[in-house]
PDB file of C-alpha atoms and ligand atoms in Angstrom:
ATOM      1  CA  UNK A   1      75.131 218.401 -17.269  1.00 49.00           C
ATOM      2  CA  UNK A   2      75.380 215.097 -15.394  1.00 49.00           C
ATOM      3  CA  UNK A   3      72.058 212.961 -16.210  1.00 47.00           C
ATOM      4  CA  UNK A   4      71.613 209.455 -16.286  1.00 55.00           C
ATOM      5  CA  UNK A   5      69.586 209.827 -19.581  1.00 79.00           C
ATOM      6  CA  UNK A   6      70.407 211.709 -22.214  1.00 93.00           C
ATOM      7  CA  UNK A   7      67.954 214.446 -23.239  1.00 98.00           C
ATOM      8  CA  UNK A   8      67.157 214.147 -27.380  1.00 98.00           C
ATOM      9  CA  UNK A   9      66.602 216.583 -29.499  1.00 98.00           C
ATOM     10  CA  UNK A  10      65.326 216.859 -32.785  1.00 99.00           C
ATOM     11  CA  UNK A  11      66.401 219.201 -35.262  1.00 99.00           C
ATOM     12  CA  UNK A  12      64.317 220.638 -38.529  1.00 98.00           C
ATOM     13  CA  UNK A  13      66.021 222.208 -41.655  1.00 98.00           C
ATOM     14  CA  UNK A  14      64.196 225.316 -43.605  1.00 98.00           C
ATOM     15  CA  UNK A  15      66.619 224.961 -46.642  1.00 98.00           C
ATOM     16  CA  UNK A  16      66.863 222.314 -49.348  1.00 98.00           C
ATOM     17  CA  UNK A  17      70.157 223.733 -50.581  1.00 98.00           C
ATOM     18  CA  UNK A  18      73.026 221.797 -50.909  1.00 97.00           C
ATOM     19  CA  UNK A  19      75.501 224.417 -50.211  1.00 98.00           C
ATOM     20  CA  UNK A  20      72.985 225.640 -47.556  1.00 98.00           C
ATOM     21  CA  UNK A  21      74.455 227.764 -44.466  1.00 98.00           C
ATOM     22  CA  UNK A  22      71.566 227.132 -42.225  1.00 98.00           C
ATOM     23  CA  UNK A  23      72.521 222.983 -42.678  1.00 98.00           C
ATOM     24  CA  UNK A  24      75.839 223.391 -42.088  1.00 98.00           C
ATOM     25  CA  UNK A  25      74.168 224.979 -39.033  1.00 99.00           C
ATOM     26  CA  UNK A  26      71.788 222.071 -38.272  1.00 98.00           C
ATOM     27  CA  UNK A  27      74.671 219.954 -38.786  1.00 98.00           C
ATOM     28  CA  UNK A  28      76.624 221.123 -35.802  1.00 98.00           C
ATOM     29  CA  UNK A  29      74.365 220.773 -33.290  1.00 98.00           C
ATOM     30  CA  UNK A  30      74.855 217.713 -31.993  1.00 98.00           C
ATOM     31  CA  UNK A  31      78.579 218.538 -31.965  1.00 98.00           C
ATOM     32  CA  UNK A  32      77.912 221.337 -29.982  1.00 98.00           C
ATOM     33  CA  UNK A  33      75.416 220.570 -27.729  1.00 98.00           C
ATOM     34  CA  UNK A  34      76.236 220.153 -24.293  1.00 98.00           C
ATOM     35  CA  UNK A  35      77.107 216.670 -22.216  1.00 97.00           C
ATOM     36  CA  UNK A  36      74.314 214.815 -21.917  1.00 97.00           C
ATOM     37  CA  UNK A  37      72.285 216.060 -25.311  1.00 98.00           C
ATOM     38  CA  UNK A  38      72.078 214.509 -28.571  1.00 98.00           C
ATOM     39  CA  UNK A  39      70.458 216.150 -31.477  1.00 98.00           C
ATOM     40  CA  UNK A  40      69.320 214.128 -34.434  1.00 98.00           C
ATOM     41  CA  UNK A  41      67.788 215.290 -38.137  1.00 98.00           C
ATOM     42  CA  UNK A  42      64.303 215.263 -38.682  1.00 98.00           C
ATOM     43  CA  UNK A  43      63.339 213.818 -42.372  1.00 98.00           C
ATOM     44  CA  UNK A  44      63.757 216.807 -44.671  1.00 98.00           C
ATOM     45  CA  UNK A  45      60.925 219.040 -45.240  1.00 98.00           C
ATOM     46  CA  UNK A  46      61.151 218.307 -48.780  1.00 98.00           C
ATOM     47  CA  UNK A  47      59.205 214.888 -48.142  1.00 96.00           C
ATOM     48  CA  UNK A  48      56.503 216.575 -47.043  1.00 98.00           C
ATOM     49  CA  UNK A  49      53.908 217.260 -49.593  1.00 98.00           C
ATOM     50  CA  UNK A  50      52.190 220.585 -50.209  1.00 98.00           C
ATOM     51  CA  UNK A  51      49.408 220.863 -47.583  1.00 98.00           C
ATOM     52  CA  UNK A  52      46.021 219.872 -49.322  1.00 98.00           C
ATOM     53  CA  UNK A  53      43.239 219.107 -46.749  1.00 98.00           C
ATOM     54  CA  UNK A  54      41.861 216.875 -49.444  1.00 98.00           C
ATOM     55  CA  UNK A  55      44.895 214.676 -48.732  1.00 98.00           C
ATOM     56  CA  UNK A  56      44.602 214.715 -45.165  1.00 98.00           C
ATOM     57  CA  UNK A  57      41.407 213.160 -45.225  1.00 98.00           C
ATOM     58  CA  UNK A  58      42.664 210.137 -46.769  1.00 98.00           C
ATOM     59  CA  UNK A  59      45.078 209.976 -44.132  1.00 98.00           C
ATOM     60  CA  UNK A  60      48.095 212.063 -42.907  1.00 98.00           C
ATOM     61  CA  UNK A  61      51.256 211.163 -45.517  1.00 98.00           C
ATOM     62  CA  UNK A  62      53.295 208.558 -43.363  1.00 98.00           C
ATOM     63  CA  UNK A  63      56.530 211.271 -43.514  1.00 98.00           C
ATOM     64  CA  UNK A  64      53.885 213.876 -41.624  1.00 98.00           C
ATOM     65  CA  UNK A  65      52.985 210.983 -39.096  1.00 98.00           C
ATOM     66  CA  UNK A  66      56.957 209.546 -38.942  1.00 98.00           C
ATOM     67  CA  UNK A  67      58.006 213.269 -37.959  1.00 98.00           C
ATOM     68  CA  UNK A  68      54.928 214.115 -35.307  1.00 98.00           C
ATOM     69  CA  UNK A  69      56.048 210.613 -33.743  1.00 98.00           C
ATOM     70  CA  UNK A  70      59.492 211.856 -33.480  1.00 98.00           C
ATOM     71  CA  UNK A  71      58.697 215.300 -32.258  1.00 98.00           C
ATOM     72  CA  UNK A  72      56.807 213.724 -29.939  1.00 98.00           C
ATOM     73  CA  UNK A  73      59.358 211.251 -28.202  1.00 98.00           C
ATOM     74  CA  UNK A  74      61.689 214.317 -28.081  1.00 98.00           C
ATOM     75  CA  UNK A  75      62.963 216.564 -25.267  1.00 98.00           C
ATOM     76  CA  UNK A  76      62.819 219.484 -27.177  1.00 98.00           C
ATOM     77  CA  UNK A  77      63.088 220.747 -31.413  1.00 98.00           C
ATOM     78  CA  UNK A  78      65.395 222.280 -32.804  1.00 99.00           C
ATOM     79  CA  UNK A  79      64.367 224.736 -35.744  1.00 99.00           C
ATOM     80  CA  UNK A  80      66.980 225.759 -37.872  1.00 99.00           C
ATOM     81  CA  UNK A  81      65.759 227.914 -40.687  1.00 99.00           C
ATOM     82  CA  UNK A  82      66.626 231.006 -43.674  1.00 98.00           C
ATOM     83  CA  UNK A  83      64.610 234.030 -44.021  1.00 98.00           C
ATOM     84  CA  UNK A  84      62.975 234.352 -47.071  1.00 98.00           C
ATOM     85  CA  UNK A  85      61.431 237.879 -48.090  1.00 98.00           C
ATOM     86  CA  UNK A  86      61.221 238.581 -44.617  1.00 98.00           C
ATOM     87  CA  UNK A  87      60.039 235.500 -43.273  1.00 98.00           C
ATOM     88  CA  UNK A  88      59.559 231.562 -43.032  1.00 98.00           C
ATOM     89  CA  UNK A  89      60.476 229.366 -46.102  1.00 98.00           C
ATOM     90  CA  UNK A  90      57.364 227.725 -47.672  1.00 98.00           C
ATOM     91  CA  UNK A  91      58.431 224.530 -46.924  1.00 98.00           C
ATOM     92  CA  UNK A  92      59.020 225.140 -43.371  1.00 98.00           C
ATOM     93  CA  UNK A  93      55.632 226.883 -43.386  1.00 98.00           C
ATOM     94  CA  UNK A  94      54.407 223.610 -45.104  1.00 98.00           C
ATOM     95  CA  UNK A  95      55.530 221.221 -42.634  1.00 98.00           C
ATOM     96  CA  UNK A  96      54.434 223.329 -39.619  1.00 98.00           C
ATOM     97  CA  UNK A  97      51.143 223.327 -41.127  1.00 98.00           C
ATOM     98  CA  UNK A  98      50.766 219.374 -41.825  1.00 98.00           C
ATOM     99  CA  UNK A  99      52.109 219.144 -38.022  1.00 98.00           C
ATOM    100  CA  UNK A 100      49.402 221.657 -36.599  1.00 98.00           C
ATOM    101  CA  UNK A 101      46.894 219.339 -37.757  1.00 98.00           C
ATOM    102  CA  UNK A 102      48.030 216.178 -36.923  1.00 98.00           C
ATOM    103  CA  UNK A 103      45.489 214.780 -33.831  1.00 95.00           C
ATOM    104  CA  UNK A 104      48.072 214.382 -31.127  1.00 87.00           C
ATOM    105  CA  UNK A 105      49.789 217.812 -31.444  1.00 91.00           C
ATOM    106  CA  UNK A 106      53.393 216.946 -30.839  1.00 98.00           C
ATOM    107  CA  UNK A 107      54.457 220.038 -30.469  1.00 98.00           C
ATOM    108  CA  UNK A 108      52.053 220.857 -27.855  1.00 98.00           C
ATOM    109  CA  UNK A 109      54.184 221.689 -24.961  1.00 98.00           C
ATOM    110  CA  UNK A 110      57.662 220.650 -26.657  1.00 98.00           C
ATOM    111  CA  UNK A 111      60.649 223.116 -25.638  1.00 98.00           C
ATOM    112  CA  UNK A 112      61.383 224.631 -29.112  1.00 98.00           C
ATOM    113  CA  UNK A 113      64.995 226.891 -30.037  1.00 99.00           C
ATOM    114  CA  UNK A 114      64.863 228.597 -32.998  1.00 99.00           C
ATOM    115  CA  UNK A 115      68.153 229.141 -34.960  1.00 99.00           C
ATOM    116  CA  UNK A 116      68.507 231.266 -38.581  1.00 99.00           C
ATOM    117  CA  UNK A 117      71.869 232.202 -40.744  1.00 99.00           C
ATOM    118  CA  UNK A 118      71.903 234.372 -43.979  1.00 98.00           C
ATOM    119  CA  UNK A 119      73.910 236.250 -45.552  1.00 98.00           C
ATOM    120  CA  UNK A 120      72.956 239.532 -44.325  1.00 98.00           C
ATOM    121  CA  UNK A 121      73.272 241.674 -41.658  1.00 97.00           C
ATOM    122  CA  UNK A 122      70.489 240.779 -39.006  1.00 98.00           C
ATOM    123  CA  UNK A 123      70.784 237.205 -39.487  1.00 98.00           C
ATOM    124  CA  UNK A 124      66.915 236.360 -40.448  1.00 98.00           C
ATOM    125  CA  UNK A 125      65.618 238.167 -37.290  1.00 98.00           C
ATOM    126  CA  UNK A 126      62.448 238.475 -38.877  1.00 98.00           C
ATOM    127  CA  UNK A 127      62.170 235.113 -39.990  1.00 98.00           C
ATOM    128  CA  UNK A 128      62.496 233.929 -36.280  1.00 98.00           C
ATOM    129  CA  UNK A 129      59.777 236.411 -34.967  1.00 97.00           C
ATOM    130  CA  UNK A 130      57.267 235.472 -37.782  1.00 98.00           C
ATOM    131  CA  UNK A 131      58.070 231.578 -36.275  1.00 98.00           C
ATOM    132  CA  UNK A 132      57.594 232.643 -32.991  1.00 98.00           C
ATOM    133  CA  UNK A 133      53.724 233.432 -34.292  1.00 98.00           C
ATOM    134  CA  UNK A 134      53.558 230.643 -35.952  1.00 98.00           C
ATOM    135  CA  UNK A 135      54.554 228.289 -33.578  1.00 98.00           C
ATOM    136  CA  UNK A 136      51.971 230.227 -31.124  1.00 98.00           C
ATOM    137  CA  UNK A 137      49.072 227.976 -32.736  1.00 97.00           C
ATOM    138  CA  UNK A 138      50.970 224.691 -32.075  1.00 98.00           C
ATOM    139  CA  UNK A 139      51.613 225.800 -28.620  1.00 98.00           C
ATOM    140  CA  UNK A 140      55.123 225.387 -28.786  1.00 98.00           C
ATOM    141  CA  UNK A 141      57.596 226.596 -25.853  1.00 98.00           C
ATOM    142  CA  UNK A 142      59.816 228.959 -27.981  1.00 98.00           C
ATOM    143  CA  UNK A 143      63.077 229.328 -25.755  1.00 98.00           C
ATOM    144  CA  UNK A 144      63.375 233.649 -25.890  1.00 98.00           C
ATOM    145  CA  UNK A 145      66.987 233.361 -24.751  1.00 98.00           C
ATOM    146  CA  UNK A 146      69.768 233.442 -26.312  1.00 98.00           C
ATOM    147  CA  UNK A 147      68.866 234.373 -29.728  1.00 98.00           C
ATOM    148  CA  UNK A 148      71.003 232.762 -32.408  1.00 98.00           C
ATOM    149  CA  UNK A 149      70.714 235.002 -35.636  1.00 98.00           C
ATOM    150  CA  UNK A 150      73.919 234.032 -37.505  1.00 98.00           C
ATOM    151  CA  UNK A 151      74.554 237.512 -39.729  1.00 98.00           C
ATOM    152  CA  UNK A 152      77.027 237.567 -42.691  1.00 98.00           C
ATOM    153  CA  UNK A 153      77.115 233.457 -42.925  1.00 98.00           C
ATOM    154  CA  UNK A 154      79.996 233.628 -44.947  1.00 98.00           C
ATOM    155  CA  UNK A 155      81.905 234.792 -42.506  1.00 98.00           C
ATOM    156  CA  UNK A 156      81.112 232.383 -40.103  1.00 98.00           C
ATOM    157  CA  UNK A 157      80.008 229.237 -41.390  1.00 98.00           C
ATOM    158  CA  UNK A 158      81.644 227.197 -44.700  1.00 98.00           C
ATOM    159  CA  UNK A 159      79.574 224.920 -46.828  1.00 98.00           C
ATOM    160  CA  UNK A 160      82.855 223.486 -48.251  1.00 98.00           C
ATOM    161  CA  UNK A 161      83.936 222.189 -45.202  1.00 98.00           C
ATOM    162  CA  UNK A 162      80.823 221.905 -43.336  1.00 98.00           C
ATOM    163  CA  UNK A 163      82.115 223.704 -40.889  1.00 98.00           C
ATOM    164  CA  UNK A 164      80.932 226.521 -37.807  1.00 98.00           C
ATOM    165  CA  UNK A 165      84.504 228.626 -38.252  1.00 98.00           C
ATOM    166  CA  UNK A 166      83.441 231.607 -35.827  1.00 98.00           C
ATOM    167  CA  UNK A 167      84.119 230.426 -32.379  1.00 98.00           C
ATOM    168  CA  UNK A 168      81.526 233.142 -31.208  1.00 98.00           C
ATOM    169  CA  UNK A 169      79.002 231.728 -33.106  1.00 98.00           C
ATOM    170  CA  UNK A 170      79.961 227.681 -31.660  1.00 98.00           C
ATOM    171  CA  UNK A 171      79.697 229.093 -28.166  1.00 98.00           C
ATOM    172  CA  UNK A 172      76.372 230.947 -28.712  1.00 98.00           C
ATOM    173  CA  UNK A 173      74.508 227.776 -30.541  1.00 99.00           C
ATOM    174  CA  UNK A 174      76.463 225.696 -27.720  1.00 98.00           C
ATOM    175  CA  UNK A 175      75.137 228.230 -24.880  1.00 98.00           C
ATOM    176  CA  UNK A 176      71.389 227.936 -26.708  1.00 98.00           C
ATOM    177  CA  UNK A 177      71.388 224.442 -26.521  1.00 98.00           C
ATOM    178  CA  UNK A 178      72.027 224.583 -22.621  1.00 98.00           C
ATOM    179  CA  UNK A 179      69.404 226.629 -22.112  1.00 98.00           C
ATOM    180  CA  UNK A 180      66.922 224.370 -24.401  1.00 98.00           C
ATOM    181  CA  UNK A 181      68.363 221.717 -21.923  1.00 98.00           C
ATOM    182  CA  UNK A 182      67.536 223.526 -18.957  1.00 98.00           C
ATOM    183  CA  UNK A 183      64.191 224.219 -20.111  1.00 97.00           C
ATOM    184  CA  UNK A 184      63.461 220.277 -20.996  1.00 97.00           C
ATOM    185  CA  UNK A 185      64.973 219.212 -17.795  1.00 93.00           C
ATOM    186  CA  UNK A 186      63.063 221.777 -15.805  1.00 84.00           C
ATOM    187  CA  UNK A 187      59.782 219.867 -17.853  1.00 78.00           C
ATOM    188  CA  UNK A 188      60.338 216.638 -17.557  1.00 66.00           C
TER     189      UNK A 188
HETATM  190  C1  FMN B 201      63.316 233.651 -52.224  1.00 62.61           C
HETATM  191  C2  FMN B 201      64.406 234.203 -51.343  1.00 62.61           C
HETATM  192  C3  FMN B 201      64.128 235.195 -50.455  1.00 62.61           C
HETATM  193  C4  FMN B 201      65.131 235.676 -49.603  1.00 62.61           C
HETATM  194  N1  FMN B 201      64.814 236.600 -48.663  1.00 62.61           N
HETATM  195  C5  FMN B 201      65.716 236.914 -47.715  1.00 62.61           C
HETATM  196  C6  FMN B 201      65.335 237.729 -46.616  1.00 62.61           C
HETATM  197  O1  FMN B 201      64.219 238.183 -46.478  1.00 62.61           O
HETATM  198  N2  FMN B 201      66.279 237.983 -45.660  1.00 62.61           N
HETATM  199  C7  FMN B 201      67.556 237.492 -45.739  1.00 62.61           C
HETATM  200  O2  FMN B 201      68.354 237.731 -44.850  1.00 62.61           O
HETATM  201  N3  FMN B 201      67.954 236.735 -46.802  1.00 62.61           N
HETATM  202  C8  FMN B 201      67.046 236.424 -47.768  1.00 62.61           C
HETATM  203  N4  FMN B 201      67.405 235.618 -48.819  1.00 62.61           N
HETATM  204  C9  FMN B 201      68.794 235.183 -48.932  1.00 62.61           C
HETATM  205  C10 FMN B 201      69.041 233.942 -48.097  1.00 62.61           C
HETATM  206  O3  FMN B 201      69.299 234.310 -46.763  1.00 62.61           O
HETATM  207  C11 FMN B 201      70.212 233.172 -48.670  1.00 62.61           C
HETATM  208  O4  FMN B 201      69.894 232.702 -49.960  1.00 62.61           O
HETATM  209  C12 FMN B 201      70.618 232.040 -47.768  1.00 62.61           C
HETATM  210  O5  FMN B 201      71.845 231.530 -48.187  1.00 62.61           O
HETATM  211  C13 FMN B 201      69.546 230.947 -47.714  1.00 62.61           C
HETATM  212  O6  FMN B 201      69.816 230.026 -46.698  1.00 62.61           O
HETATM  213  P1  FMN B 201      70.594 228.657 -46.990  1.00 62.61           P
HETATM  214  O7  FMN B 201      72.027 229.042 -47.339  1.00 62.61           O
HETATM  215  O8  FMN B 201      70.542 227.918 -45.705  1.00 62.61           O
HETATM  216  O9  FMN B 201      69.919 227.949 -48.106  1.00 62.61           O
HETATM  217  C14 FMN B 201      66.440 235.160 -49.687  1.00 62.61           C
HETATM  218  C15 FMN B 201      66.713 234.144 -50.629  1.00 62.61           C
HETATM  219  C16 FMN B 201      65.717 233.677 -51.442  1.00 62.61           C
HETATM  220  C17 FMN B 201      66.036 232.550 -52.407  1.00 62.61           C
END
């Protein structure tokens, strides 16, 4: 992709772990996203406190307004994520929440790609399609194709190294990212 400007990205991590697959995931990213894309963290989700609406009305915490701002100024977000009993984590959940009701709605609009690992089989499929819902309410653009569900992460990614070792699985994220590019160029 030849652009003057680069597009940015912004990614957001579902796992606190420290051997976590998905942030050896999130971690790639901007190593594999295409010329002319750069992907940076989001604060973690840990930050974030527990939604209380109580709290909100003495003012949105300052890491809820710090990561709407960045959303905001983005190209497009980058959601990388576990599954947990068959869907989002609750801190995920938690920051999604804080950002639905912040007044501006930064991700109103905002090309969104969706990315899960885990251990088993299906690669937290139904983690992404209970994000998709989610993310219906903040009026997110979800990108539909292609899906990256990274299945048996220990096969493919190692938190030792921090590294993506299935070439299949750098070429997929790599061919998601293009398409998240594609869409953000197409709406800006
Ligand atoms: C509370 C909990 C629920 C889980 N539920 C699922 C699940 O529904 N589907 C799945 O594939 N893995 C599930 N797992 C396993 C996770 O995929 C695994 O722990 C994974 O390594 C978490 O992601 P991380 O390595 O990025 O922290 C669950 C793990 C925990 C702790």
């Amino acid at each position: 992709m030849s652009q003057a400007k680069p597009l940015k990205f912004v990614s957001l991590l579902g796992s606190l772990r420290t051997g976590s697959f998905n942030a050896v995931v999130a971690r790639n990213l901007d190593l594999l996203a295409p010329e002319g894309v750069d992907v940076s963290a989001l604060s973690s989700v840990r930050d974030i406190p527990h939604y209380d609406a109580d709290l909100q009305a003495q003012g949105f915490p300052e890491t809820v307004v710090e990561m709407g701002k960045a959303i905001a100024a983005a190209d497009g977000l980058v959601i990388v994520t576990p599954e947990y009993n068959y869907s989002v984590p609750g801190a995920m959940k938690n920051a999604l929440d804080w950002l639905s009701r912040l007044p501006d709605t930064p991700v109103a609009g905002k090309p969104v790609a969706i990315l899960t690992a885990s251990p088993g089989a299906i690669g937290g499929a139904r983690a992404q399609y209970h994000l998709r819902q989610i993310l219906v309410f903040l009026d997110g653009r979800v990108l539909n194709k292609p899906e990256v569900m990274i299945g048996q992460a220990p096969s493919r990614l190692d938190p030792e190294t921090g590294s993506i070792t299935d070439a299949d699985t750098r070429s997929l994220i790599t061919a998601q990212l293009s398409a998240l590019a594609e869409m953000a160029g197409r709406q800006g």
